[in-house]
Amino acid sequence: MTFASLTFIIFFLFVIVLEGITNVKTVKEKFGERVYFIRHMILLIASYIFYGWWDWRFCLLILFVTLTAYFAGLYHQNKIVLFSTICIVLVALGIFKYYNFFVESFCKMFSISSAGTLNIILPVGISFYTFQAISYIADVHLGRIKAEQHFVNVALYIAFFPQLVAGPIVKASEFLPQLSEDRNISIRNLETGLQIFVFGLFKKIVLADNLSVYVDEVFCYPTVFSAGTIALAVVSYAMQIYFDFSGYSDMAIGSAKCLGYDFSKNFNMPYISKNVSEFWKRWHISLSTWLKEYLYIPLGGNRKGKIRTYLNLMLTMALGGLWHGANWTFIVWGLLHGIALCVHKIFVSKDRKQSVVQNILYIIITNIFVCLCWIFFRADNISTAFVIIQRMFSFGRGVNHLYSWTFVSLFLMIVCHLKAYQKSKSKKFCDGYYGIMDLNKISSLIIWFVFIGLTIGLAYTGASPFIYFQF
């Protein structure tokens, strides 16, 4: 069950109806404060149905992770409990996601047979909900939040279906307090949430999925195509992964908003970044924040000298790359970003003011670097990544193929970014925004239904799963 499916729409409407019933005046009067528990139980059961739709056995794993986090919170003052429970969660992640990778890498290194691999499937979203469990355990231990006494609340925090399988990685300090508030279905929330959801749906099924056709073809057969076509495919992938993942995040944020819950923004126009440091403040914000708070700072951050700072950055980004997938390509991708972050810290002065021309130049340079790094992220293996780079920079001849959706997507991205820049309150750090309309106006309703029609009419009908589902 994915957000871009009829099954999810039916499922979501059913959940909204059930949640809406709990907001009826007579129901609230009858159950009083217990109505909150009923709402949470409805959402928790719905979340397990949503997750079990892929494979019911996944529910056992997320329940195990939830129980570990819950009891760790109750006994948070004990450091042994803290480290053992975090290790348990990491072991669960390691077995399902990385065991075969490390065994096969070890066997290749010493030229021995890889008989020790396990025949297991990767549970959808395991990287996301294990990170949420770890953040809850750590925050309770550090005193940032109080230990949650109600198991249902912890279970709902970890399994809440809008963000369950591909984020954003929601902090317990942001979500748990909302469970004690009167969060319910309302016309205002539905109006806002549905617009954000459809906006994300357009990004996914119209832009990202249409771009995937071109990207998949070129990356599968890089030796067939010319250097210009390969370069265009690399740019197309940079847009595809942005539209795909930010589109999913929008749908998650919109779904949660419909149910009365608020998630923080996960993307903030990353391709206008003037340097790699700024890029990571705009790209996958929930992950970069998690890596900073729960890995980079505990390692020492920038408090133990320059050399240690650079080592911490490299280790953080390498592990951040590995988090995305059990492949050396992701580690190389993370290390490249780590090197760029170190270089930026060494040579760039934060106080120096730049002209408009310089800022544009820095944006172009940053995007070139980011696009080159995306080659390793997308390629099946490192050798294929180097073939693509070699073909692109050797100006090799081959099939020339210009793809219209690349230019359409680029045009729409530029227009939306310019609009966001115009609406931004601070031009120093331009913030994106959701163009929420007042659907009580006839003109807004016309635009709304035209947009929905375009989304349905231009949608790519082939099977193209969300990229981050594999992580």
Tab-separated table of C-alpha atoms in Angstrom:
chain	number	residue	atom	x	y	z
A	1	MET	CA	0.000	0.000	0.000
A	2	THR	CA	1.603	3.236	-1.145
A	3	PHE	CA	0.378	6.819	-0.946
A	4	ALA	CA	-0.005	6.918	-4.731
A	5	SER	CA	-2.542	4.082	-4.851
A	6	LEU	CA	-6.322	3.718	-4.808
A	7	THR	CA	-5.992	1.265	-1.912
A	8	PHE	CA	-4.411	3.925	0.271
A	9	ILE	CA	-7.078	6.492	-0.620
A	10	ILE	CA	-9.834	4.089	0.472
A	11	PHE	CA	-7.887	3.156	3.609
A	12	PHE	CA	-7.226	6.811	4.462
A	13	LEU	CA	-10.869	7.818	3.976
A	14	PHE	CA	-11.904	5.008	6.313
A	15	VAL	CA	-9.445	6.230	8.974
A	16	ILE	CA	-10.673	9.816	8.607
A	17	VAL	CA	-14.292	8.686	9.079
A	18	LEU	CA	-13.433	6.708	12.225
A	19	GLU	CA	-11.388	9.578	13.653
A	20	GLY	CA	-14.143	12.018	12.749
A	21	ILE	CA	-16.713	9.991	14.713
A	22	THR	CA	-14.663	10.521	17.886
A	23	ASN	CA	-15.035	14.266	17.393
A	24	VAL	CA	-18.846	14.112	17.474
A	25	LYS	CA	-20.124	16.029	20.482
A	26	THR	CA	-22.147	13.163	21.951
A	27	VAL	CA	-19.210	10.767	21.645
A	28	LYS	CA	-16.841	13.241	23.331
A	29	GLU	CA	-19.316	13.806	26.156
A	30	LYS	CA	-19.794	10.070	26.686
A	31	PHE	CA	-16.126	9.087	26.775
A	32	GLY	CA	-14.544	12.313	28.074
A	33	GLU	CA	-10.764	12.112	28.299
A	34	ARG	CA	-10.874	8.499	27.123
A	35	VAL	CA	-11.718	9.748	23.634
A	36	TYR	CA	-8.002	10.585	23.214
A	37	PHE	CA	-7.133	6.941	23.916
A	38	ILE	CA	-9.763	5.780	21.407
A	39	ARG	CA	-8.334	8.101	18.722
A	40	HIS	CA	-4.813	6.876	19.402
A	41	MET	CA	-5.897	3.241	19.260
A	42	ILE	CA	-7.655	3.811	15.926
A	43	LEU	CA	-4.483	5.370	14.496
A	44	LEU	CA	-2.257	2.670	15.976
A	45	ILE	CA	-4.353	-0.180	14.580
A	46	ALA	CA	-4.529	1.621	11.222
A	47	SER	CA	-0.744	2.051	11.264
A	48	TYR	CA	-0.155	-1.666	11.839
A	49	ILE	CA	-2.638	-2.545	9.087
A	50	PHE	CA	-0.838	-0.107	6.779
A	51	TYR	CA	2.565	-1.625	7.607
A	52	GLY	CA	1.353	-5.222	7.585
A	53	TRP	CA	-0.065	-4.701	4.095
A	54	TRP	CA	3.438	-5.398	2.729
A	55	ASP	CA	4.102	-8.378	5.002
A	56	TRP	CA	2.415	-9.094	8.359
A	57	ARG	CA	5.737	-10.302	9.781
A	58	PHE	CA	7.047	-6.722	9.593
A	59	CYS	CA	4.587	-5.871	12.376
A	60	LEU	CA	6.379	-8.251	14.753
A	61	LEU	CA	9.666	-6.460	14.169
A	62	ILE	CA	8.279	-2.958	14.705
A	63	LEU	CA	6.482	-4.205	17.833
A	64	PHE	CA	9.792	-5.587	19.143
A	65	VAL	CA	11.558	-2.261	18.480
A	66	THR	CA	8.689	-0.393	20.161
A	67	LEU	CA	8.762	-2.580	23.276
A	68	THR	CA	12.534	-2.084	23.504
A	69	ALA	CA	12.174	1.699	23.300
A	70	TYR	CA	9.275	1.776	25.761
A	71	PHE	CA	11.059	-0.182	28.504
A	72	ALA	CA	14.274	1.754	27.866
A	73	GLY	CA	12.321	4.928	28.601
A	74	LEU	CA	10.916	3.542	31.845
A	75	TYR	CA	14.425	2.634	33.074
A	76	HIS	CA	16.236	5.550	31.444
A	77	GLN	CA	18.420	6.398	34.440
A	78	ASN	CA	20.341	3.170	34.101
A	79	LYS	CA	23.210	3.606	31.614
A	80	ILE	CA	23.460	-0.134	31.088
A	81	VAL	CA	19.823	-0.191	29.988
A	82	LEU	CA	20.470	2.825	27.721
A	83	PHE	CA	23.396	1.310	25.844
A	84	SER	CA	21.989	-2.217	25.742
A	85	THR	CA	18.636	-1.108	24.307
A	86	ILE	CA	20.272	1.126	21.683
A	87	CYS	CA	22.500	-1.821	20.768
A	88	ILE	CA	19.459	-4.097	20.505
A	89	VAL	CA	17.768	-1.689	18.085
A	90	LEU	CA	20.963	-1.304	16.052
A	91	VAL	CA	21.469	-5.076	15.954
A	92	ALA	CA	17.946	-5.493	14.584
A	93	LEU	CA	18.733	-2.918	11.891
A	94	GLY	CA	22.129	-4.489	11.213
A	95	ILE	CA	20.852	-8.031	10.803
A	96	PHE	CA	18.086	-7.173	8.367
A	97	LYS	CA	19.861	-4.477	6.397
A	98	TYR	CA	23.645	-4.952	6.626
A	99	TYR	CA	24.469	-8.524	7.625
A	100	ASN	CA	24.634	-9.925	4.093
A	101	PHE	CA	26.473	-6.828	2.850
A	102	PHE	CA	29.295	-7.151	5.370
A	103	VAL	CA	29.520	-10.936	4.999
A	104	GLU	CA	29.716	-10.708	1.207
A	105	SER	CA	32.253	-7.839	1.374
A	106	PHE	CA	34.412	-9.836	3.793
A	107	CYS	CA	34.241	-12.940	1.599
A	108	LYS	CA	35.175	-10.983	-1.531
A	109	MET	CA	38.088	-9.358	0.274
A	110	PHE	CA	39.577	-12.756	1.230
A	111	SER	CA	38.312	-14.682	-1.815
A	112	ILE	CA	36.207	-17.174	0.105
A	113	SER	CA	32.681	-18.465	-0.523
A	114	SER	CA	29.836	-16.481	1.015
A	115	ALA	CA	27.905	-19.387	2.528
A	116	GLY	CA	27.070	-17.420	5.672
A	117	THR	CA	24.524	-15.061	4.109
A	118	LEU	CA	20.919	-15.056	5.289
A	119	ASN	CA	17.860	-15.410	3.066
A	120	ILE	CA	15.868	-12.523	4.567
A	121	ILE	CA	13.894	-9.628	3.125
A	122	LEU	CA	14.477	-6.000	4.080
A	123	PRO	CA	11.504	-4.680	6.096
A	124	VAL	CA	10.133	-1.482	4.562
A	125	GLY	CA	11.063	1.664	6.509
A	126	ILE	CA	13.265	-0.096	9.066
A	127	SER	CA	15.917	2.637	8.841
A	128	PHE	CA	13.359	5.299	9.718
A	129	TYR	CA	11.548	3.763	12.674
A	130	THR	CA	14.734	2.409	14.274
A	131	PHE	CA	16.191	5.931	14.191
A	132	GLN	CA	13.021	7.267	15.811
A	133	ALA	CA	13.278	4.619	18.525
A	134	ILE	CA	16.913	5.548	19.197
A	135	SER	CA	16.086	9.263	19.377
A	136	TYR	CA	13.317	8.552	21.903
A	137	ILE	CA	15.632	6.444	24.095
A	138	ALA	CA	18.416	9.057	23.942
A	139	ASP	CA	16.127	12.061	24.559
A	140	VAL	CA	14.540	10.459	27.609
A	141	HIS	CA	17.954	9.557	29.021
A	142	LEU	CA	19.287	13.089	28.422
A	143	GLY	CA	16.234	14.639	30.061
A	144	ARG	CA	14.996	16.387	26.925
A	145	ILE	CA	11.598	14.732	27.338
A	146	LYS	CA	9.893	12.752	30.075
A	147	ALA	CA	9.506	9.011	29.742
A	148	GLU	CA	6.118	8.174	28.271
A	149	GLN	CA	4.119	5.995	30.655
A	150	HIS	CA	1.503	4.917	28.122
A	151	PHE	CA	2.720	2.212	25.765
A	152	VAL	CA	0.135	3.136	23.115
A	153	ASN	CA	1.644	6.626	22.797
A	154	VAL	CA	5.162	5.278	22.250
A	155	ALA	CA	3.837	2.692	19.791
A	156	LEU	CA	1.937	5.362	17.856
A	157	TYR	CA	4.974	7.658	17.786
A	158	ILE	CA	7.109	4.942	16.190
A	159	ALA	CA	4.452	3.421	13.909
A	160	PHE	CA	2.327	6.458	12.881
A	161	PHE	CA	1.560	5.496	9.283
A	162	PRO	CA	2.038	8.856	7.451
A	163	GLN	CA	5.762	8.839	8.258
A	164	LEU	CA	6.324	5.143	8.927
A	165	VAL	CA	7.986	3.827	5.786
A	166	ALA	CA	9.969	6.802	4.436
A	167	GLY	CA	9.978	9.545	7.019
A	168	PRO	CA	10.353	12.316	7.823
A	169	ILE	CA	12.162	11.187	10.983
A	170	VAL	CA	9.962	12.836	13.598
A	171	LYS	CA	11.373	13.711	17.016
A	172	ALA	CA	9.556	12.441	20.078
A	173	SER	CA	9.669	15.961	21.551
A	174	GLU	CA	7.685	17.188	18.532
A	175	PHE	CA	5.122	14.383	18.293
A	176	LEU	CA	4.387	13.049	21.789
A	177	PRO	CA	3.109	16.383	23.175
A	178	GLN	CA	0.549	16.455	20.345
A	179	LEU	CA	-0.972	13.221	21.692
A	180	SER	CA	-2.055	15.019	24.859
A	181	GLU	CA	-3.769	17.772	22.868
A	182	ASP	CA	-7.216	17.801	21.260
A	183	ARG	CA	-5.989	16.900	17.780
A	184	ASN	CA	-8.889	15.953	15.572
A	185	ILE	CA	-10.384	16.034	12.105
A	186	SER	CA	-11.421	19.532	11.031
A	187	ILE	CA	-12.393	21.190	7.754
A	188	ARG	CA	-9.431	23.567	8.050
A	189	ASN	CA	-6.922	20.748	8.565
A	190	LEU	CA	-8.456	18.698	5.751
A	191	GLU	CA	-8.327	21.650	3.379
A	192	THR	CA	-4.665	22.328	4.147
A	193	GLY	CA	-3.583	18.700	4.356
A	194	LEU	CA	-5.206	17.612	1.112
A	195	GLN	CA	-3.580	20.453	-0.819
A	196	ILE	CA	-0.131	19.558	0.547
A	197	PHE	CA	-0.804	15.873	-0.207
A	198	VAL	CA	-1.858	16.501	-3.823
A	199	PHE	CA	1.104	18.832	-4.324
A	200	GLY	CA	3.397	15.968	-3.255
A	201	LEU	CA	1.453	13.503	-5.387
A	202	PHE	CA	2.062	15.692	-8.450
A	203	LYS	CA	5.795	15.732	-7.693
A	204	LYS	CA	5.847	11.951	-7.451
A	205	ILE	CA	3.583	10.502	-10.143
A	206	VAL	CA	3.950	13.268	-12.730
A	207	LEU	CA	7.494	14.603	-12.409
A	208	ALA	CA	9.596	11.957	-10.636
A	209	ASP	CA	8.003	8.932	-12.293
A	210	ASN	CA	8.202	10.384	-15.806
A	211	LEU	CA	11.838	11.309	-15.218
A	212	SER	CA	12.562	7.768	-14.005
A	213	VAL	CA	11.924	6.353	-17.497
A	214	TYR	CA	14.801	8.352	-18.965
A	215	VAL	CA	17.120	7.954	-15.982
A	216	ASP	CA	16.690	4.175	-15.757
A	217	GLU	CA	17.391	3.702	-19.461
A	218	VAL	CA	20.614	5.765	-19.482
A	219	PHE	CA	21.997	4.426	-16.192
A	220	CYS	CA	21.359	0.831	-17.254
A	221	TYR	CA	23.211	1.244	-20.591
A	222	PRO	CA	25.683	4.135	-20.132
A	223	THR	CA	28.038	2.946	-22.895
A	224	VAL	CA	25.278	3.295	-25.494
A	225	PHE	CA	24.580	7.003	-24.989
A	226	SER	CA	26.559	10.133	-25.780
A	227	ALA	CA	28.224	12.328	-23.152
A	228	GLY	CA	25.550	14.998	-23.467
A	229	THR	CA	22.742	12.481	-22.982
A	230	ILE	CA	24.458	11.010	-19.919
A	231	ALA	CA	24.933	14.498	-18.432
A	232	LEU	CA	21.251	15.232	-19.023
A	233	ALA	CA	20.331	11.948	-17.334
A	234	VAL	CA	22.466	12.879	-14.307
A	235	VAL	CA	20.633	16.211	-14.026
A	236	SER	CA	17.351	14.351	-14.500
A	237	TYR	CA	18.183	12.014	-11.626
A	238	ALA	CA	19.002	14.961	-9.364
A	239	MET	CA	15.495	16.251	-10.028
A	240	GLN	CA	13.913	12.795	-9.883
A	241	ILE	CA	15.189	11.966	-6.414
A	242	TYR	CA	14.221	15.434	-5.174
A	243	PHE	CA	10.683	15.249	-6.563
A	244	ASP	CA	10.315	11.635	-5.451
A	245	PHE	CA	11.429	12.043	-1.854
A	246	SER	CA	10.179	15.567	-1.230
A	247	GLY	CA	6.925	14.482	-2.850
A	248	TYR	CA	6.639	11.595	-0.391
A	249	SER	CA	7.465	13.949	2.492
A	250	ASP	CA	4.751	16.338	1.323
A	251	MET	CA	2.250	13.486	1.209
A	252	ALA	CA	3.289	12.379	4.703
A	253	ILE	CA	3.006	15.935	6.050
A	254	GLY	CA	-0.337	16.408	4.293
A	255	SER	CA	-1.742	13.094	5.560
A	256	ALA	CA	-0.730	13.898	9.123
A	257	LYS	CA	-2.241	17.386	8.804
A	258	CYS	CA	-5.571	15.903	7.689
A	259	LEU	CA	-5.576	13.878	10.915
A	260	GLY	CA	-4.700	16.973	12.971
A	261	TYR	CA	-0.957	16.374	13.487
A	262	ASP	CA	1.926	18.590	12.444
A	263	PHE	CA	5.274	17.473	11.000
A	264	SER	CA	8.239	19.735	10.376
A	265	LYS	CA	9.363	20.505	6.828
A	266	ASN	CA	11.781	17.910	5.439
A	267	PHE	CA	13.001	19.770	2.318
A	268	ASN	CA	13.639	23.446	1.779
A	269	MET	CA	14.658	24.048	-1.846
A	270	PRO	CA	18.068	22.317	-1.581
A	271	TYR	CA	19.181	23.172	-5.114
A	272	ILE	CA	19.545	26.883	-4.327
A	273	SER	CA	22.266	26.082	-1.761
A	274	LYS	CA	25.474	28.089	-2.105
A	275	ASN	CA	27.611	25.394	-0.471
A	276	VAL	CA	27.395	21.819	0.750
A	277	SER	CA	26.845	22.869	4.379
A	278	GLU	CA	23.770	24.803	3.334
A	279	PHE	CA	22.656	21.893	1.148
A	280	TRP	CA	22.477	19.648	4.210
A	281	LYS	CA	20.399	22.265	6.021
A	282	ARG	CA	17.894	22.060	3.170
A	283	TRP	CA	18.031	18.402	2.052
A	284	HIS	CA	16.346	15.636	4.093
A	285	ILE	CA	16.350	17.978	7.085
A	286	SER	CA	15.063	15.364	9.537
A	287	LEU	CA	17.964	12.998	8.737
A	288	SER	CA	20.686	15.657	8.754
A	289	THR	CA	19.349	16.936	12.097
A	290	TRP	CA	19.296	13.395	13.489
A	291	LEU	CA	22.865	12.720	12.364
A	292	LYS	CA	24.019	15.990	13.925
A	293	GLU	CA	22.273	15.521	17.283
A	294	TYR	CA	22.738	11.785	17.802
A	295	LEU	CA	26.018	11.062	16.028
A	296	TYR	CA	28.144	14.124	15.196
A	297	ILE	CA	27.735	15.902	18.553
A	298	PRO	CA	28.141	12.731	20.703
A	299	LEU	CA	31.356	12.009	18.757
A	300	GLY	CA	32.646	15.385	19.926
A	301	GLY	CA	31.375	17.672	17.198
A	302	ASN	CA	33.725	20.618	16.771
A	303	ARG	CA	34.683	20.775	20.457
A	304	LYS	CA	37.881	18.713	20.303
A	305	GLY	CA	40.051	20.502	17.774
A	306	LYS	CA	40.075	20.850	14.008
A	307	ILE	CA	41.449	17.417	13.144
A	308	ARG	CA	38.879	15.699	15.344
A	309	THR	CA	36.138	17.876	13.827
A	310	TYR	CA	37.060	16.749	10.311
A	311	LEU	CA	37.215	13.103	11.380
A	312	ASN	CA	33.801	13.425	13.033
A	313	LEU	CA	32.366	14.949	9.871
A	314	MET	CA	33.799	12.189	7.689
A	315	LEU	CA	32.557	9.424	9.985
A	316	THR	CA	29.111	10.995	10.291
A	317	MET	CA	28.683	11.356	6.535
A	318	ALA	CA	30.089	7.883	5.824
A	319	LEU	CA	27.577	6.345	8.251
A	320	GLY	CA	24.893	8.624	6.827
A	321	GLY	CA	25.685	7.219	3.399
A	322	LEU	CA	25.597	3.656	4.722
A	323	TRP	CA	22.212	4.367	6.329
A	324	HIS	CA	20.805	4.829	2.811
A	325	GLY	CA	21.716	1.341	1.694
A	326	ALA	CA	24.004	-1.659	2.014
A	327	ASN	CA	26.248	-0.825	-0.907
A	328	TRP	CA	29.710	0.713	-1.236
A	329	THR	CA	28.269	3.311	-3.596
A	330	PHE	CA	26.368	4.900	-0.707
A	331	ILE	CA	29.494	4.971	1.447
A	332	VAL	CA	31.444	6.687	-1.342
A	333	TRP	CA	28.569	9.167	-1.756
A	334	GLY	CA	28.663	9.942	1.964
A	335	LEU	CA	32.463	10.293	2.019
A	336	LEU	CA	32.390	12.710	-0.922
A	337	HIS	CA	29.944	14.920	0.959
A	338	GLY	CA	32.074	14.571	4.089
A	339	ILE	CA	35.155	15.776	2.204
A	340	ALA	CA	33.191	18.713	0.792
A	341	LEU	CA	31.972	19.683	4.269
A	342	CYS	CA	35.552	19.592	5.582
A	343	VAL	CA	36.804	21.703	2.677
A	344	HIS	CA	34.031	24.221	3.278
A	345	LYS	CA	34.935	24.479	6.960
A	346	ILE	CA	38.619	24.998	6.136
A	347	PHE	CA	38.448	27.582	3.375
A	348	VAL	CA	35.158	29.461	3.606
A	349	SER	CA	34.662	32.456	5.865
A	350	LYS	CA	31.147	32.794	7.272
A	351	ASP	CA	31.422	36.559	7.689
A	352	ARG	CA	32.355	37.385	4.112
A	353	LYS	CA	29.538	38.991	2.131
A	354	GLN	CA	29.063	37.829	-1.435
A	355	SER	CA	27.667	39.622	-4.458
A	356	VAL	CA	24.681	38.315	-6.404
A	357	VAL	CA	26.962	37.102	-9.197
A	358	GLN	CA	29.175	35.254	-6.706
A	359	ASN	CA	26.150	33.635	-5.053
A	360	ILE	CA	24.856	32.426	-8.421
A	361	LEU	CA	28.311	31.039	-9.227
A	362	TYR	CA	28.457	29.230	-5.880
A	363	ILE	CA	24.987	27.761	-6.452
A	364	ILE	CA	26.087	26.432	-9.857
A	365	ILE	CA	29.302	24.929	-8.435
A	366	THR	CA	27.420	23.336	-5.531
A	367	ASN	CA	24.848	21.799	-7.870
A	368	ILE	CA	27.552	20.410	-10.171
A	369	PHE	CA	29.194	18.730	-7.183
A	370	VAL	CA	25.882	17.404	-5.830
A	371	CYS	CA	24.903	16.025	-9.254
A	372	LEU	CA	28.248	14.243	-9.640
A	373	CYS	CA	27.769	12.696	-6.202
A	374	TRP	CA	24.294	11.530	-7.198
A	375	ILE	CA	25.962	9.307	-9.834
A	376	PHE	CA	27.351	7.095	-7.053
A	377	PHE	CA	24.009	7.191	-5.255
A	378	ARG	CA	22.124	5.979	-8.328
A	379	ALA	CA	24.621	3.588	-9.918
A	380	ASP	CA	24.317	-0.126	-9.153
A	381	ASN	CA	28.004	-0.368	-8.269
A	382	ILE	CA	31.151	1.749	-8.153
A	383	SER	CA	32.501	0.491	-11.479
A	384	THR	CA	29.293	1.557	-13.245
A	385	ALA	CA	29.531	4.969	-11.581
A	386	PHE	CA	33.062	5.438	-12.929
A	387	VAL	CA	31.963	4.310	-16.405
A	388	ILE	CA	29.274	7.009	-16.364
A	389	ILE	CA	31.739	9.669	-15.218
A	390	GLN	CA	34.350	8.545	-17.766
A	391	ARG	CA	31.801	8.587	-20.601
A	392	MET	CA	30.537	12.004	-19.586
A	393	PHE	CA	33.928	13.711	-19.365
A	394	SER	CA	35.564	11.973	-22.307
A	395	PHE	CA	32.826	13.387	-24.554
A	396	GLY	CA	32.180	9.909	-25.888
A	397	ARG	CA	29.907	9.477	-28.870
A	398	GLY	CA	26.706	7.517	-28.782
A	399	VAL	CA	22.962	7.822	-28.990
A	400	ASN	CA	21.747	11.382	-28.484
A	401	HIS	CA	18.465	11.510	-26.632
A	402	LEU	CA	16.848	14.690	-25.327
A	403	TYR	CA	13.982	14.085	-22.931
A	404	SER	CA	11.169	16.620	-22.737
A	405	TRP	CA	10.244	15.882	-19.116
A	406	THR	CA	13.714	16.995	-18.009
A	407	PHE	CA	13.113	20.481	-19.371
A	408	VAL	CA	9.503	20.605	-18.142
A	409	SER	CA	10.605	19.597	-14.636
A	410	LEU	CA	13.470	22.078	-14.626
A	411	PHE	CA	11.166	24.881	-15.752
A	412	LEU	CA	8.595	24.106	-13.045
A	413	MET	CA	11.299	23.904	-10.384
A	414	ILE	CA	12.737	27.290	-11.358
A	415	VAL	CA	9.290	28.935	-11.421
A	416	CYS	CA	8.348	27.523	-7.997
A	417	HIS	CA	11.700	28.547	-6.510
A	418	LEU	CA	11.336	32.092	-7.821
A	419	LYS	CA	7.829	32.267	-6.370
A	420	ALA	CA	9.068	31.001	-3.012
A	421	TYR	CA	11.904	33.526	-3.065
A	422	GLN	CA	9.392	36.285	-3.728
A	423	LYS	CA	7.255	35.155	-0.770
A	424	SER	CA	10.196	34.554	1.560
A	425	LYS	CA	10.330	36.731	4.657
A	426	SER	CA	14.115	36.519	4.810
A	427	LYS	CA	16.129	36.777	1.609
A	428	LYS	CA	19.269	35.717	3.515
A	429	PHE	CA	17.943	32.171	3.862
A	430	CYS	CA	15.077	31.736	1.444
A	431	ASP	CA	12.334	29.432	2.739
A	432	GLY	CA	10.034	27.440	0.542
A	433	TYR	CA	6.329	27.452	1.188
A	434	TYR	CA	3.149	25.611	0.360
A	435	GLY	CA	0.836	27.652	-1.838
A	436	ILE	CA	-2.286	26.858	0.163
A	437	MET	CA	-5.452	28.265	-1.396
A	438	ASP	CA	-8.756	29.244	0.157
A	439	LEU	CA	-11.101	26.679	-1.371
A	440	ASN	CA	-14.117	28.747	-0.397
A	441	LYS	CA	-13.335	30.916	-3.413
A	442	ILE	CA	-14.633	29.849	-6.823
A	443	SER	CA	-11.346	30.789	-8.534
A	444	SER	CA	-9.358	28.638	-6.079
A	445	LEU	CA	-11.717	25.700	-6.585
A	446	ILE	CA	-11.274	25.939	-10.343
A	447	ILE	CA	-7.468	25.960	-9.998
A	448	TRP	CA	-7.676	23.076	-7.513
A	449	PHE	CA	-9.739	20.794	-9.760
A	450	VAL	CA	-7.676	21.702	-12.841
A	451	PHE	CA	-4.528	20.791	-10.913
A	452	ILE	CA	-6.013	17.458	-9.837
A	453	GLY	CA	-7.027	16.797	-13.449
A	454	LEU	CA	-3.508	17.547	-14.678
A	455	THR	CA	-2.046	15.286	-11.981
A	456	ILE	CA	-4.245	12.383	-13.086
A	457	GLY	CA	-3.874	13.060	-16.805
A	458	LEU	CA	-0.086	13.473	-16.821
A	459	ALA	CA	0.676	10.719	-14.301
A	460	TYR	CA	3.107	7.972	-15.298
A	461	THR	CA	1.124	4.733	-15.205
A	462	GLY	CA	4.050	2.317	-14.955
A	463	ALA	CA	5.186	0.775	-11.681
A	464	SER	CA	7.684	3.142	-10.075
A	465	PRO	CA	8.039	2.718	-6.286
A	466	PHE	CA	9.264	5.490	-4.027
A	467	ILE	CA	13.062	5.595	-4.105
A	468	TYR	CA	13.418	5.847	-0.316
A	469	PHE	CA	11.309	2.740	0.324
A	470	GLN	CA	14.491	0.709	-0.197
A	471	PHE	CA	16.224	2.545	2.637
